[in-house]
């Protein structure tokens, strides 16, 4: 029987640091990286660009079923393409994140995007970042983490991230409100809600540095003997 590549799942709410930590773990382990949120964002962007009503599950599902996407590794990180168009920056816009959260509530859309996500499970292994990686997409993963932090600290981190990226005016109140709204929708949807897997380590990073979070998760991974 073919050996199945090991999977490490990092789930959690928006701005909890999943993406940052998943990238660092992928670097340290040499595993592939799946940013599943990017797939939902690509689907949302395709809807917005094609004037598809994002409240219409059937219409959004038709977009999901014919999604033409590609991920390339560039010198500055992952480059994301939608129908050959580099949309690496576009998918990070707040309105695209909100639209992604809306379309992600449709069960048919989630089902249509499952195979694409599972295709990332390749040797030597995978670090998968998202909301339902440990519960639905990779329930047999050998190591599962649910990374969280208070909404207030996540808003502070996002403000700093935007300021560091050169954004002139940043409205912290609006950012906090958006984080709370997205948490609410992602946590309360009926299908694949944002909840820790029963066998996940729940790690609250509110008072932890990135290095401290990384050290704790790497220790867990080593204890599970997932590395070749
Ligand atoms: N423990 C931490 N201490 C301080 N800053 C952190 C910590 N973890 C993450 N950050 C910073 O918070 C910001 C958001 O992190 P990141 O983009 O990794 O979150 P995310 O969970 O992937 O968000 P999203 O789901 O919205 O993509 C980044 O600027 C990152 O450097
Ligand atoms: N596994 C996933 C990943 C993402 N989503 C949805 C919900 C999020 O609000 C949105 C954007 O994700 P982000 O890039 O901020 O991680 O996509 C999901 O439902 N399941």
Coordinates of N, CA and C in Angstrom, one line a residue, residues 21-210:
X21 N 2.6 31.0 11.3 CA 3.2 29.8 12.0 C 3.3 28.7 11.0
X22 N 2.3 28.5 10.1 CA 2.3 27.4 9.1 C 3.5 27.5 8.2
X23 N 3.7 28.8 7.8 CA 4.9 29.0 6.9 C 6.2 28.6 7.5
X24 N 6.3 29.0 8.8 CA 7.6 28.7 9.6 C 7.7 27.2 9.8
X25 N 6.6 26.5 10.1 CA 6.7 25.1 10.3 C 7.0 24.4 9.0
X26 N 6.4 24.8 7.8 CA 6.7 24.3 6.5 C 8.2 24.4 6.2
X27 N 8.8 25.6 6.6 CA 10.2 25.8 6.4 C 11.1 24.9 7.2
X28 N 10.7 24.7 8.5 CA 11.5 23.9 9.4 C 11.4 22.4 9.1
X29 N 10.2 22.0 8.5 CA 10.0 20.5 8.3 C 10.3 20.1 6.8
X30 N 10.3 21.1 5.9 CA 10.4 20.8 4.5 C 9.1 20.3 3.9
X31 N 8.0 20.4 4.7 CA 6.7 19.9 4.2 C 6.1 21.0 3.2
X32 N 5.1 20.5 2.4 CA 4.3 21.4 1.6 C 3.4 22.2 2.5
X33 N 2.8 23.3 1.9 CA 2.0 24.2 2.6 C 0.7 24.4 1.9
X34 N -0.4 24.2 2.6 CA -1.8 24.5 2.1 C -2.4 25.7 2.8
X35 N -2.6 26.8 2.2 CA -3.3 27.9 2.7 C -4.8 27.8 2.2
X36 N -5.6 27.1 3.0 CA -6.9 26.8 2.4 C -7.8 28.0 2.4
X37 N -7.5 29.0 3.2 CA -8.2 30.3 3.1 C -8.1 31.0 1.8
X38 N -6.9 30.8 1.2 CA -6.6 31.4 -0.1 C -7.5 30.8 -1.2
X39 N -7.9 29.5 -1.0 CA -8.8 28.9 -2.0 C -10.2 29.5 -1.9
X40 N -10.7 29.7 -0.6 CA -12.0 30.3 -0.5 C -11.9 31.8 -1.0
X41 N -10.8 32.4 -0.7 CA -10.7 33.8 -1.2 C -10.7 33.9 -2.7
X42 N -10.0 32.9 -3.4 CA -10.0 32.9 -4.8 C -11.4 32.7 -5.4
X43 N -12.1 31.8 -4.8 CA -13.5 31.5 -5.2 C -14.3 32.8 -5.0
X44 N -14.1 33.5 -3.9 CA -14.9 34.7 -3.6 C -14.5 35.8 -4.7
X45 N -13.2 35.9 -5.0 CA -12.7 36.9 -5.9 C -13.3 36.6 -7.3
X46 N -13.3 35.3 -7.7 CA -13.9 35.0 -9.0 C -15.4 35.4 -9.0
X47 N -16.1 35.2 -7.9 CA -17.5 35.6 -7.9 C -17.6 37.1 -8.0
X48 N -16.8 37.9 -7.3 CA -16.9 39.3 -7.3 C -16.6 39.8 -8.7
X49 N -15.5 39.3 -9.3 CA -15.1 39.7 -10.6 C -16.2 39.4 -11.7
X50 N -16.8 38.3 -11.5 CA -17.8 37.8 -12.5 C -19.2 38.2 -12.2
X51 N -19.4 39.2 -11.2 CA -20.7 39.7 -10.8 C -21.6 38.5 -10.4
X52 N -21.1 37.5 -9.8 CA -21.9 36.4 -9.2 C -22.5 36.9 -7.9
X53 N -23.7 36.6 -7.6 CA -24.3 37.0 -6.4 C -23.8 36.1 -5.3
X54 N -23.0 36.6 -4.3 CA -22.4 35.8 -3.3 C -23.3 35.2 -2.3
X55 N -24.6 35.6 -2.4 CA -25.6 35.1 -1.4 C -26.3 33.9 -2.1
X56 N -26.0 33.6 -3.4 CA -26.7 32.6 -4.2 C -25.9 31.3 -4.2
X57 N -26.2 30.3 -3.4 CA -25.3 29.2 -3.2 C -25.1 28.4 -4.5
X58 N -26.2 28.3 -5.3 CA -26.0 27.5 -6.6 C -25.1 28.2 -7.5
X59 N -25.3 29.5 -7.6 CA -24.4 30.3 -8.5 C -23.0 30.3 -8.1
X60 N -22.7 30.4 -6.8 CA -21.4 30.4 -6.2 C -20.8 29.0 -6.5
X61 N -21.6 28.0 -6.3 CA -21.1 26.6 -6.5 C -20.7 26.3 -7.9
X62 N -21.4 26.9 -8.9 CA -20.9 26.8 -10.3 C -19.6 27.4 -10.5
X63 N -19.3 28.5 -9.8 CA -18.0 29.2 -9.9 C -16.9 28.2 -9.2
X64 N -17.3 27.7 -8.1 CA -16.3 26.8 -7.3 C -16.0 25.6 -8.2
X65 N -17.0 25.0 -8.9 CA -16.7 23.8 -9.7 C -15.8 24.0 -10.9
X66 N -15.7 25.3 -11.4 CA -14.9 25.6 -12.6 C -13.8 26.5 -12.3
X67 N -13.4 26.6 -11.0 CA -12.4 27.5 -10.6 C -11.0 27.2 -11.2
X68 N -10.4 28.2 -11.9 CA -9.1 27.9 -12.5 C -8.0 28.6 -11.7
X69 N -7.4 27.9 -10.8 CA -6.4 28.5 -9.9 C -5.1 27.8 -9.9
X70 N -4.0 28.5 -9.5 CA -2.7 27.9 -9.5 C -1.9 28.6 -8.4
X71 N -1.0 27.8 -7.7 CA -0.1 28.3 -6.7 C 1.3 28.1 -7.2
X72 N 2.1 29.1 -7.2 CA 3.5 29.0 -7.5 C 4.4 29.5 -6.4
X73 N 5.6 28.9 -6.2 CA 6.4 29.4 -5.1 C 7.4 30.4 -5.8
X74 N 7.4 31.6 -5.3 CA 8.3 32.7 -5.8 C 9.3 33.0 -4.7
X75 N 10.2 33.9 -5.0 CA 11.3 34.2 -4.0 C 10.7 34.9 -2.8
X76 N 9.6 35.7 -3.0 CA 8.9 36.4 -1.9 C 7.8 35.6 -1.3
X77 N 7.6 34.3 -1.6 CA 6.5 33.5 -1.1 C 5.7 32.9 -2.1
X78 N 4.5 32.6 -1.7 CA 3.6 31.9 -2.7 C 2.9 32.9 -3.6
X79 N 2.8 32.7 -4.9 CA 2.1 33.5 -5.8 C 0.9 32.8 -6.2
X80 N -0.2 33.5 -6.2 CA -1.6 32.9 -6.5 C -2.2 33.4 -7.8
X81 N -2.6 32.5 -8.6 CA -3.2 32.9 -9.9 C -4.6 32.5 -10.0
X82 N -5.4 33.4 -10.6 CA -6.8 33.1 -10.9 C -6.9 33.3 -12.4
X83 N -7.2 32.2 -13.1 CA -7.3 32.2 -14.6 C -6.0 33.0 -15.2
X84 N -4.9 32.6 -14.8 CA -3.6 33.1 -15.3 C -3.2 34.5 -14.8
X85 N -4.1 35.1 -14.0 CA -3.9 36.5 -13.5 C -3.3 36.4 -12.1
X86 N -2.2 37.1 -11.8 CA -1.6 37.1 -10.5 C -2.5 38.0 -9.6
X87 N -3.1 37.3 -8.6 CA -4.0 38.0 -7.7 C -3.6 37.8 -6.2
X88 N -2.2 37.7 -6.1 CA -1.7 37.4 -4.7 C -2.1 38.6 -3.8
X89 N -2.0 39.8 -4.2 CA -2.4 41.0 -3.4 C -3.9 41.1 -3.3
X90 N -4.6 40.9 -4.4 CA -6.1 41.2 -4.5 C -6.8 40.3 -3.5
X91 N -6.4 39.0 -3.3 CA -7.2 38.2 -2.5 C -7.1 38.5 -1.0
X92 N -6.1 39.4 -0.7 CA -5.9 39.7 0.8 C -6.7 41.0 1.2
X93 N -7.4 41.6 0.2 CA -8.3 42.7 0.6 C -9.4 42.3 1.5
X94 N -9.7 43.2 2.4 CA -10.7 42.8 3.5 C -12.1 42.4 2.9
X95 N -12.5 43.1 1.8 CA -13.8 42.8 1.2 C -13.8 41.4 0.6
X96 N -12.6 40.9 0.2 CA -12.5 39.6 -0.4 C -12.6 38.6 0.8
X97 N -11.9 38.9 1.9 CA -12.0 38.0 3.1 C -13.4 37.9 3.6
X98 N -14.1 39.0 3.6 CA -15.5 38.9 4.1 C -16.4 38.1 3.1
X99 N -16.2 38.3 1.8 CA -16.9 37.5 0.8 C -16.6 36.0 0.9
X100 N -15.3 35.7 1.2 CA -14.9 34.3 1.4 C -15.6 33.7 2.6
X101 N -15.7 34.5 3.6 CA -16.4 34.0 4.8 C -17.9 33.7 4.5
X102 N -18.5 34.5 3.6 CA -19.9 34.3 3.2 C -20.1 33.1 2.4
X103 N -19.3 32.9 1.4 CA -19.5 31.8 0.5 C -19.0 30.5 1.1
X104 N -18.1 30.6 2.2 CA -17.7 29.4 2.9 C -18.8 28.7 3.7
X105 N -19.9 29.4 3.9 CA -21.0 28.9 4.7 C -21.8 27.9 3.9
X106 N -21.7 27.9 2.5 CA -22.5 27.0 1.7 C -21.9 25.6 1.6
X107 N -22.7 24.6 2.1 CA -22.2 23.2 2.1 C -21.7 22.7 0.7
X108 N -22.5 23.1 -0.3 CA -22.1 22.6 -1.7 C -20.8 23.2 -2.1
X109 N -20.5 24.4 -1.8 CA -19.3 25.1 -2.1 C -18.1 24.4 -1.4
X110 N -18.3 24.1 -0.1 CA -17.3 23.5 0.7 C -17.0 22.1 0.1
X111 N -18.0 21.4 -0.3 CA -17.8 20.0 -0.9 C -17.1 20.1 -2.2
X112 N -17.4 21.1 -3.0 CA -16.7 21.3 -4.3 C -15.2 21.6 -4.2
X113 N -14.8 22.2 -3.1 CA -13.4 22.6 -2.9 C -12.6 21.6 -2.1
X114 N -13.2 20.5 -1.7 CA -12.5 19.5 -0.9 C -11.4 18.8 -1.6
X115 N -11.7 18.3 -2.8 CA -10.6 17.5 -3.6 C -9.4 18.4 -3.8
X116 N -9.6 19.6 -4.2 CA -8.5 20.6 -4.4 C -7.6 20.6 -3.2
X117 N -8.2 20.8 -2.0 CA -7.5 20.9 -0.8 C -6.7 19.6 -0.5
X118 N -7.4 18.5 -0.7 CA -6.8 17.2 -0.3 C -5.6 16.8 -1.3
X119 N -5.6 17.4 -2.5 CA -4.6 17.1 -3.4 C -3.2 17.6 -3.0
X120 N -3.2 18.5 -2.0 CA -2.0 19.0 -1.5 C -1.2 18.0 -0.6
X121 N -1.9 17.0 -0.2 CA -1.2 16.0 0.7 C -0.3 15.1 -0.1
X122 N 1.0 15.5 -0.2 CA 2.0 14.9 -1.0 C 3.3 14.7 -0.1
X123 N 4.1 13.6 -0.4 CA 5.3 13.5 0.3 C 6.2 14.7 0.2
X124 N 7.0 15.1 1.1 CA 7.2 14.4 2.4 C 6.2 14.7 3.4
X125 N 5.2 15.6 3.2 CA 4.2 15.9 4.2 C 3.6 17.2 3.9
X126 N 2.6 17.6 4.7 CA 1.8 18.8 4.5 C 1.5 19.5 5.8
X127 N 1.7 20.9 5.7 CA 1.2 21.7 6.8 C -0.1 22.4 6.2
X128 N -1.2 22.2 6.8 CA -2.5 22.7 6.3 C -3.1 23.7 7.2
X129 N -3.3 24.9 6.7 CA -3.8 26.1 7.5 C -5.2 26.4 7.2
X130 N -6.1 26.6 8.1 CA -7.5 26.9 7.8 C -8.4 27.0 9.0
X131 N -9.7 26.5 8.8 CA -10.7 26.5 9.8 C -11.1 25.1 10.2
X132 N -11.1 24.2 9.1 CA -11.7 22.9 9.3 C -10.6 21.8 8.9
X133 N -9.4 22.1 8.9 CA -8.3 21.2 8.5 C -8.3 19.9 9.3
X134 N -8.4 20.1 10.6 CA -8.3 19.0 11.6 C -9.6 18.3 11.8
X135 N -10.7 19.0 11.5 CA -12.0 18.4 11.7 C -12.6 17.7 10.5
X136 N -12.4 18.3 9.3 CA -13.1 17.8 8.1 C -12.2 17.4 7.0
X137 N -11.3 18.2 6.6 CA -10.5 18.0 5.4 C -9.4 16.9 5.7
X138 N -8.7 16.9 6.8 CA -7.7 15.9 7.2 C -8.0 15.4 8.6
X139 N -9.1 14.7 8.8 CA -9.4 14.2 10.1 C -8.4 13.2 10.7
X140 N -7.6 12.6 9.8 CA -6.7 11.6 10.4 C -5.3 12.2 10.5
X141 N -5.2 13.5 10.5 CA -3.8 14.2 10.6 C -3.1 13.8 11.9
X142 N -1.8 13.6 11.8 CA -1.1 13.1 13.0 C -0.8 14.2 14.0
X143 N -1.0 15.4 13.7 CA -0.8 16.5 14.6 C -1.7 17.6 14.3
X144 N -2.5 18.0 15.3 CA -3.5 19.1 15.1 C -3.4 20.2 16.1
X145 N -3.4 21.4 15.6 CA -3.3 22.6 16.5 C -4.5 23.5 16.2
X146 N -5.1 24.0 17.3 CA -6.1 25.1 17.1 C -5.5 26.3 17.8
X147 N -5.1 27.3 16.9 CA -4.4 28.5 17.4 C -5.4 29.6 17.6
X148 N -5.4 30.2 18.7 CA -6.3 31.3 19.0 C -5.7 32.5 19.7
X149 N -6.4 33.6 19.8 CA -5.9 34.8 20.6 C -7.1 35.7 20.7
X150 N -7.0 36.6 21.7 CA -8.2 37.4 21.9 C -8.4 38.3 20.7
X151 N -9.7 38.7 20.4 CA -10.0 39.5 19.3 C -9.2 40.9 19.4
X152 N -9.1 41.4 20.6 CA -8.4 42.7 20.7 C -6.9 42.6 20.3
X153 N -6.3 41.5 20.7 CA -4.8 41.4 20.3 C -4.7 41.1 18.8
X154 N -5.7 40.4 18.3 CA -5.6 40.1 16.8 C -5.8 41.4 16.0
X155 N -6.7 42.2 16.5 CA -6.9 43.5 15.9 C -5.6 44.4 15.9
X156 N -4.9 44.4 17.1 CA -3.7 45.1 17.2 C -2.6 44.6 16.3
X157 N -2.5 43.3 16.2 CA -1.6 42.7 15.3 C -1.9 43.0 13.8
X158 N -3.1 43.0 13.4 CA -3.5 43.4 12.1 C -3.2 44.8 11.8
X159 N -3.5 45.7 12.7 CA -3.2 47.1 12.6 C -1.7 47.3 12.3
X160 N -0.9 46.6 13.1 CA 0.6 46.7 12.9 C 1.0 46.2 11.5
X161 N 0.4 45.0 11.1 CA 0.7 44.4 9.8 C 0.4 45.4 8.7
X162 N -0.8 46.1 8.8 CA -1.1 47.0 7.7 C -0.2 48.2 7.7
X163 N 0.1 48.7 8.9 CA 1.0 49.9 9.0 C 2.4 49.5 8.5
X164 N 2.9 48.3 8.8 CA 4.2 47.9 8.3 C 4.2 47.8 6.8
X165 N 3.0 47.5 6.3 CA 2.9 47.3 4.8 C 2.7 48.6 4.1
X166 N 2.7 49.7 4.9 CA 2.6 51.1 4.3 C 1.3 51.7 4.2
X167 N 0.2 51.0 4.7 CA -1.1 51.6 4.6 C -1.2 52.8 5.5
X168 N -1.6 53.9 4.9 CA -1.5 55.2 5.6 C -2.5 55.3 6.7
X169 N -3.8 55.1 6.4 CA -4.8 55.2 7.5 C -5.4 53.9 7.8
X170 N -5.3 53.5 9.1 CA -5.8 52.2 9.5 C -6.9 52.4 10.6
X171 N -8.1 51.9 10.4 CA -9.1 52.1 11.4 C -9.2 50.9 12.3
X172 N -8.6 51.0 13.5 CA -8.6 49.9 14.4 C -10.0 49.4 14.8
X173 N -10.9 50.4 15.0 CA -12.3 50.0 15.4 C -13.0 49.2 14.3
X174 N -12.8 49.5 13.1 CA -13.4 48.8 12.0 C -12.7 47.4 11.8
X175 N -11.4 47.4 12.0 CA -10.7 46.1 11.9 C -11.2 45.1 13.0
X176 N -11.4 45.6 14.2 CA -11.9 44.8 15.4 C -13.3 44.3 15.1
X177 N -14.1 45.2 14.5 CA -15.5 44.9 14.2 C -15.6 43.8 13.1
X178 N -14.7 43.9 12.1 CA -14.6 42.9 11.1 C -14.2 41.5 11.6
X179 N -13.2 41.6 12.5 CA -12.7 40.3 13.1 C -13.8 39.6 13.9
X180 N -14.6 40.4 14.7 CA -15.7 39.8 15.5 C -16.8 39.3 14.5
X181 N -17.1 40.0 13.5 CA -18.1 39.6 12.5 C -17.7 38.3 11.8
X182 N -16.4 38.2 11.4 CA -16.0 37.0 10.7 C -15.9 35.8 11.7
X183 N -15.5 36.0 12.9 CA -15.5 35.0 14.0 C -16.9 34.4 14.1
X184 N -17.8 35.3 14.2 CA -19.2 35.0 14.4 C -19.8 34.1 13.3
X185 N -19.5 34.5 12.1 CA -20.0 33.8 10.9 C -19.3 32.4 10.8
X186 N -17.9 32.4 10.9 CA -17.2 31.2 10.7 C -17.5 30.2 11.8
X187 N -17.8 30.7 13.0 CA -18.0 29.7 14.2 C -19.4 29.2 14.2
X188 N -20.4 30.0 13.7 CA -21.8 29.6 13.8 C -22.4 29.0 12.6
X189 N -21.6 28.8 11.5 CA -22.2 28.2 10.3 C -22.5 26.7 10.6
X190 N -23.5 26.1 9.9 CA -23.9 24.8 10.2 C -22.8 23.7 9.7
X191 N -22.2 24.0 8.6 CA -21.3 23.1 8.0 C -19.8 23.5 8.3
X192 N -19.0 22.5 8.8 CA -17.6 22.7 9.0 C -17.3 24.0 9.8
X193 N -18.0 24.2 10.9 CA -17.8 25.5 11.7 C -16.3 25.5 12.2
X194 N -15.9 26.7 12.6 CA -14.6 26.9 13.2 C -14.7 26.4 14.7
X195 N -14.2 25.2 14.9 CA -14.2 24.6 16.2 C -12.9 23.8 16.3
X196 N -12.3 23.6 17.5 CA -11.1 22.8 17.6 C -11.5 21.3 17.4
X197 N -10.7 20.5 16.7 CA -10.9 19.1 16.7 C -10.7 18.5 18.1
X198 N -11.4 17.4 18.4 CA -11.4 16.9 19.7 C -9.9 16.5 20.1
X199 N -9.1 16.2 19.1 CA -7.7 15.8 19.4 C -6.7 16.8 19.1
X200 N -7.2 18.1 19.1 CA -6.2 19.2 18.8 C -5.7 19.8 20.0
X201 N -4.4 20.3 19.9 CA -3.8 21.1 21.0 C -4.4 22.5 20.8
X202 N -5.1 23.0 21.8 CA -5.6 24.4 21.7 C -4.6 25.3 22.3
X203 N -4.1 26.3 21.5 CA -3.0 27.1 22.0 C -3.4 28.6 21.8
X204 N -3.4 29.3 23.0 CA -3.8 30.7 23.0 C -2.5 31.5 22.9
X205 N -2.4 32.3 21.8 CA -1.1 33.0 21.6 C -1.2 34.5 22.1
X206 N -2.3 34.8 22.8 CA -2.5 36.2 23.2 C -1.2 36.8 23.9
X207 N -0.6 36.0 24.8 CA 0.6 36.5 25.5 C 1.9 35.8 25.0
X208 N 1.9 35.2 23.8 CA 3.0 34.5 23.4 C 3.6 35.2 22.1
X209 N 4.9 35.1 22.0 CA 5.6 35.6 20.8 C 5.5 34.6 19.7
X210 N 5.8 35.0 18.5 CA 5.7 34.0 17.3 C 6.7 32.9 17.6

